GROMACS .gro file of C-alpha atoms in nm:
model
  262
    1UNK     CA    1   1.524   0.327   0.677
    2UNK     CA    2   1.191   0.387   0.814
    3UNK     CA    3   0.880   0.315   0.645
    4UNK     CA    4   0.765   0.699   0.488
    5UNK     CA    5   0.365   0.768   0.559
    6UNK     CA    6   0.206   0.942   0.336
    7UNK     CA    7  -0.049   1.272   0.419
    8UNK     CA    8  -0.261   1.446   0.175
    9UNK     CA    9   0.014   1.744   0.182
   10UNK     CA   10   0.286   1.553   0.241
   11UNK     CA   11   0.528   1.284   0.360
   12UNK     CA   12   0.587   1.239   0.715
   13UNK     CA   13   0.841   0.971   0.871
   14UNK     CA   14   0.686   0.648   1.071
   15UNK     CA   15   0.823   0.626   1.460
   16UNK     CA   16   1.059   0.404   1.622
   17UNK     CA   17   0.854   0.127   1.602
   18UNK     CA   18   0.808  -0.055   1.988
   19UNK     CA   19   0.989  -0.308   2.130
   20UNK     CA   20   0.911  -0.618   2.406
   21UNK     CA   21   1.131  -0.353   2.572
   22UNK     CA   22   1.024  -0.067   2.511
   23UNK     CA   23   0.689  -0.145   2.451
   24UNK     CA   24   0.538   0.162   2.477
   25UNK     CA   25   0.553   0.464   2.185
   26UNK     CA   26   0.457   0.794   2.160
   27UNK     CA   27   0.398   1.039   1.849
   28UNK     CA   28   0.384   1.371   1.888
   29UNK     CA   29   0.261   1.647   1.600
   30UNK     CA   30   0.076   1.942   1.633
   31UNK     CA   31  -0.065   1.949   1.286
   32UNK     CA   32  -0.310   2.223   1.055
   33UNK     CA   33  -0.635   2.151   0.984
   34UNK     CA   34  -0.477   2.085   0.634
   35UNK     CA   35  -0.281   1.739   0.735
   36UNK     CA   36  -0.555   1.418   0.706
   37UNK     CA   37  -0.362   1.070   0.716
   38UNK     CA   38  -0.360   0.896   0.418
   39UNK     CA   39  -0.478   0.493   0.481
   40UNK     CA   40  -0.189   0.359   0.631
   41UNK     CA   41  -0.094   0.091   0.920
   42UNK     CA   42   0.134  -0.027   1.224
   43UNK     CA   43   0.264  -0.396   1.297
   44UNK     CA   44   0.162  -0.257   1.677
   45UNK     CA   45  -0.142  -0.148   1.779
   46UNK     CA   46  -0.285   0.225   1.863
   47UNK     CA   47  -0.397   0.565   2.143
   48UNK     CA   48  -0.517   0.808   1.880
   49UNK     CA   49  -0.581   1.089   2.103
   50UNK     CA   50  -0.550   1.480   2.096
   51UNK     CA   51  -0.523   1.724   2.409
   52UNK     CA   52  -0.648   2.010   2.178
   53UNK     CA   53  -0.844   1.930   1.882
   54UNK     CA   54  -1.097   1.702   1.753
   55UNK     CA   55  -1.015   1.430   1.467
   56UNK     CA   56  -1.180   1.231   1.242
   57UNK     CA   57  -1.049   0.824   1.260
   58UNK     CA   58  -1.181   0.581   0.984
   59UNK     CA   59  -1.124   0.252   1.041
   60UNK     CA   60  -1.291  -0.093   0.978
   61UNK     CA   61  -1.572   0.049   0.753
   62UNK     CA   62  -1.675   0.388   1.082
   63UNK     CA   63  -1.670   0.630   1.160
   64UNK     CA   64  -1.513   0.751   1.532
   65UNK     CA   65  -1.485   1.082   1.613
   66UNK     CA   66  -1.231   1.208   1.884
   67UNK     CA   67  -1.251   1.534   2.093
   68UNK     CA   68  -1.005   1.581   2.419
   69UNK     CA   69  -1.160   1.371   2.641
   70UNK     CA   70  -1.177   1.038   2.435
   71UNK     CA   71  -0.989   0.805   2.245
   72UNK     CA   72  -0.963   0.521   1.953
   73UNK     CA   73  -0.806   0.255   2.040
   74UNK     CA   74  -0.658   0.115   1.719
   75UNK     CA   75  -0.528  -0.247   1.748
   76UNK     CA   76  -0.257  -0.392   1.500
   77UNK     CA   77  -0.213  -0.419   1.179
   78UNK     CA   78  -0.537  -0.224   1.082
   79UNK     CA   79  -0.572   0.006   0.840
   80UNK     CA   80  -0.691   0.381   0.925
   81UNK     CA   81  -0.707   0.799   0.855
   82UNK     CA   82  -0.691   1.028   1.031
   83UNK     CA   83  -0.920   1.295   0.881
   84UNK     CA   84  -0.853   1.680   1.073
   85UNK     CA   85  -1.161   1.885   1.179
   86UNK     CA   86  -0.956   2.137   1.368
   87UNK     CA   87  -0.605   2.193   1.354
   88UNK     CA   88  -0.525   1.904   1.637
   89UNK     CA   89  -0.199   1.746   1.809
   90UNK     CA   90  -0.226   1.396   1.695
   91UNK     CA   91  -0.032   1.252   2.058
   92UNK     CA   92  -0.060   0.838   1.838
   93UNK     CA   93  -0.005   0.562   2.090
   94UNK     CA   94   0.189   0.229   1.950
   95UNK     CA   95   0.150  -0.029   2.145
   96UNK     CA   96   0.406  -0.317   2.089
   97UNK     CA   97   0.107  -0.615   2.063
   98UNK     CA   98   0.274  -0.861   2.279
   99UNK     CA   99   0.163  -0.620   2.526
  100UNK     CA  100  -0.171  -0.446   2.439
  101UNK     CA  101  -0.398  -0.308   2.674
  102UNK     CA  102  -0.655  -0.395   2.442
  103UNK     CA  103  -0.848  -0.679   2.181
  104UNK     CA  104  -0.630  -0.750   1.863
  105UNK     CA  105  -0.929  -0.723   1.672
  106UNK     CA  106  -1.225  -0.446   1.741
  107UNK     CA  107  -1.174  -0.057   1.687
  108UNK     CA  108  -1.307   0.083   2.079
  109UNK     CA  109  -1.357   0.483   2.196
  110UNK     CA  110  -1.237   0.530   2.521
  111UNK     CA  111  -1.321   0.753   2.782
  112UNK     CA  112  -1.013   0.902   2.839
  113UNK     CA  113  -0.924   1.026   3.277
  114UNK     CA  114  -0.765   1.297   3.384
  115UNK     CA  115  -0.476   1.044   3.500
  116UNK     CA  116  -0.464   0.860   3.183
  117UNK     CA  117  -0.425   1.277   2.999
  118UNK     CA  118  -0.186   1.408   3.284
  119UNK     CA  119   0.070   1.046   3.207
  120UNK     CA  120   0.028   1.061   2.838
  121UNK     CA  121   0.137   1.457   2.880
  122UNK     CA  122   0.416   1.347   3.135
  123UNK     CA  123   0.564   1.066   2.884
  124UNK     CA  124   0.593   1.259   2.566
  125UNK     CA  125   0.878   1.477   2.822
  126UNK     CA  126   0.995   1.221   2.975
  127UNK     CA  127   1.359   1.071   2.836
  128UNK     CA  128   1.310   0.773   2.627
  129UNK     CA  129   1.451   0.447   2.803
  130UNK     CA  130   1.436   0.601   3.105
  131UNK     CA  131   1.324   0.452   3.500
  132UNK     CA  132   1.063   0.737   3.508
  133UNK     CA  133   0.937   0.601   3.104
  134UNK     CA  134   0.855   0.266   3.254
  135UNK     CA  135   0.737   0.377   3.527
  136UNK     CA  136   0.462   0.617   3.317
  137UNK     CA  137   0.400   0.310   3.027
  138UNK     CA  138   0.292   0.043   3.283
  139UNK     CA  139   0.115   0.301   3.450
  140UNK     CA  140  -0.118   0.396   3.099
  141UNK     CA  141  -0.137   0.018   2.992
  142UNK     CA  142  -0.236  -0.023   3.365
  143UNK     CA  143  -0.509   0.266   3.280
  144UNK     CA  144  -0.583   0.143   2.899
  145UNK     CA  145  -0.733  -0.165   3.071
  146UNK     CA  146  -0.983   0.022   3.299
  147UNK     CA  147  -1.047   0.235   3.065
  148UNK     CA  148  -1.468   0.260   2.975
  149UNK     CA  149  -1.560   0.177   2.580
  150UNK     CA  150  -1.802   0.382   2.462
  151UNK     CA  151  -2.046   0.321   2.187
  152UNK     CA  152  -2.044   0.581   1.996
  153UNK     CA  153  -1.926   0.521   1.633
  154UNK     CA  154  -2.116   0.467   1.312
  155UNK     CA  155  -2.053   0.230   1.054
  156UNK     CA  156  -1.947   0.356   0.637
  157UNK     CA  157  -2.126   0.126   0.337
  158UNK     CA  158  -1.862   0.007   0.072
  159UNK     CA  159  -2.078   0.010  -0.231
  160UNK     CA  160  -1.999   0.352  -0.402
  161UNK     CA  161  -2.291   0.523  -0.429
  162UNK     CA  162  -2.428   0.475  -0.070
  163UNK     CA  163  -2.022   0.509   0.004
  164UNK     CA  164  -2.066   0.866  -0.167
  165UNK     CA  165  -2.428   1.057  -0.029
  166UNK     CA  166  -2.274   0.981   0.367
  167UNK     CA  167  -1.937   1.131   0.252
  168UNK     CA  168  -2.195   1.352   0.121
  169UNK     CA  169  -2.400   1.349   0.419
  170UNK     CA  170  -2.037   1.359   0.716
  171UNK     CA  171  -1.964   1.681   0.435
  172UNK     CA  172  -2.280   1.879   0.551
  173UNK     CA  173  -2.504   1.689   0.896
  174UNK     CA  174  -2.711   1.981   0.909
  175UNK     CA  175  -2.914   1.918   0.512
  176UNK     CA  176  -3.158   1.759   0.551
  177UNK     CA  177  -3.239   1.651   0.267
  178UNK     CA  178  -3.479   1.414   0.181
  179UNK     CA  179  -3.333   1.011   0.022
  180UNK     CA  180  -3.517   1.124  -0.336
  181UNK     CA  181  -3.272   1.466  -0.349
  182UNK     CA  182  -2.951   1.310  -0.279
  183UNK     CA  183  -3.006   1.032  -0.550
  184UNK     CA  184  -3.012   1.186  -0.788
  185UNK     CA  185  -2.644   1.329  -0.647
  186UNK     CA  186  -2.459   1.054  -0.588
  187UNK     CA  187  -2.596   0.844  -0.917
  188UNK     CA  188  -2.904   0.593  -0.740
  189UNK     CA  189  -3.247   0.587  -0.662
  190UNK     CA  190  -3.384   0.591  -0.361
  191UNK     CA  191  -3.514   0.249  -0.348
  192UNK     CA  192  -3.175   0.124  -0.458
  193UNK     CA  193  -2.981   0.303  -0.153
  194UNK     CA  194  -3.307   0.253   0.106
  195UNK     CA  195  -3.244  -0.202   0.051
  196UNK     CA  196  -2.826  -0.067  -0.010
  197UNK     CA  197  -2.856   0.095   0.331
  198UNK     CA  198  -3.063  -0.221   0.482
  199UNK     CA  199  -2.786  -0.504   0.348
  200UNK     CA  200  -2.480  -0.315   0.383
  201UNK     CA  201  -2.498  -0.116   0.724
  202UNK     CA  202  -2.901  -0.297   0.891
  203UNK     CA  203  -3.023   0.037   0.889
  204UNK     CA  204  -3.208   0.244   0.768
  205UNK     CA  205  -3.171   0.639   0.583
  206UNK     CA  206  -3.287   0.809   0.924
  207UNK     CA  207  -3.137   0.610   1.112
  208UNK     CA  208  -2.852   0.691   0.998
  209UNK     CA  209  -2.918   1.006   0.927
  210UNK     CA  210  -2.930   1.078   1.247
  211UNK     CA  211  -2.603   0.896   1.390
  212UNK     CA  212  -2.437   1.017   1.177
  213UNK     CA  213  -2.539   1.391   1.396
  214UNK     CA  214  -2.516   1.200   1.739
  215UNK     CA  215  -2.181   1.106   1.629
  216UNK     CA  216  -2.059   1.410   1.496
  217UNK     CA  217  -2.254   1.620   1.832
  218UNK     CA  218  -2.016   1.428   2.088
  219UNK     CA  219  -1.749   1.584   1.973
  220UNK     CA  220  -1.942   1.929   2.001
  221UNK     CA  221  -2.058   1.923   2.281
  222UNK     CA  222  -1.726   1.765   2.424
  223UNK     CA  223  -1.560   2.098   2.306
  224UNK     CA  224  -1.857   2.308   2.482
  225UNK     CA  225  -2.027   2.397   2.165
  226UNK     CA  226  -2.384   2.580   2.248
  227UNK     CA  227  -2.665   2.324   2.245
  228UNK     CA  228  -2.811   2.590   2.032
  229UNK     CA  229  -2.508   2.598   1.848
  230UNK     CA  230  -2.522   2.197   1.788
  231UNK     CA  231  -2.877   2.203   1.685
  232UNK     CA  232  -2.836   2.463   1.432
  233UNK     CA  233  -2.502   2.307   1.251
  234UNK     CA  234  -2.675   1.973   1.231
  235UNK     CA  235  -3.065   2.064   1.090
  236UNK     CA  236  -3.206   2.050   1.368
  237UNK     CA  237  -3.514   2.341   1.405
  238UNK     CA  238  -3.482   2.383   1.733
  239UNK     CA  239  -3.197   2.355   2.049
  240UNK     CA  240  -3.525   2.123   2.257
  241UNK     CA  241  -3.534   1.880   1.901
  242UNK     CA  242  -3.213   1.821   1.914
  243UNK     CA  243  -3.267   1.748   2.291
  244UNK     CA  244  -3.467   1.475   2.274
  245UNK     CA  245  -3.332   1.301   1.987
  246UNK     CA  246  -3.057   1.262   2.197
  247UNK     CA  247  -3.264   1.153   2.559
  248UNK     CA  248  -3.393   0.908   2.393
  249UNK     CA  249  -3.094   0.765   2.272
  250UNK     CA  250  -2.861   0.781   2.537
  251UNK     CA  251  -3.111   0.789   2.816
  252UNK     CA  252  -3.072   1.121   2.933
  253UNK     CA  253  -3.026   1.487   2.882
  254UNK     CA  254  -2.685   1.592   2.665
  255UNK     CA  255  -2.592   1.821   2.989
  256UNK     CA  256  -2.606   1.592   3.181
  257UNK     CA  257  -2.395   1.299   3.045
  258UNK     CA  258  -2.093   1.512   3.033
  259UNK     CA  259  -2.138   1.620   3.342
  260UNK     CA  260  -2.179   1.281   3.357
  261UNK     CA  261  -1.787   1.232   3.161
  262UNK     CA  262  -1.662   1.553   3.364
   0.00000   0.00000   0.00000
């Protein structure tokens, strides 16, 4: 019997794992916002993708946000969990480790091309073990090898106090509380937290919060949320203030950046 994977609300049965004969298996699940997937791992690699919705993936001590135009590559045996930010159509593409087209040591954010999106859709409805499935799998593996990795991620700490602070900010990305105020909520001094940010994450509190907001903004904009609303949700005084921060990081305005990605 396959090993069950537990979610926060209900158990689900793990799919048959890929084999050398069928190196790619797709698992399609339409999940409600309450159906987060608890930490687990697979002996195979996995592409985590949602054609509709928005996911938050935690793996390798890092938070990744996944809108429909992006996917996360998770190497074999990497413990990861999936949190739903909206109702989402989860498409998990399991890839046998001997056929891995990507790094076997680190997670990656990947650009999902129009072709790859359609290939995944076609694989979902292909007959298991058919020649059509075989051909689709080969093209999918080729397309993954060409996929562009993107530097959009958010490092997470191990120290419990600092992790609690980061989780607070992830839950309330628009909060403009100072570090002194936040320190009282996690039972540590601002001085201690400042030191932990530098030691564990190699960045300041302000830099981490900005990186968190960028990571959170990316899927919102990708899903068509107006820039004015994104700026407001992330605690910026105006759309122009948010756009200035985005341009400073990526070199172009948000509208130009996402126009390039279309």
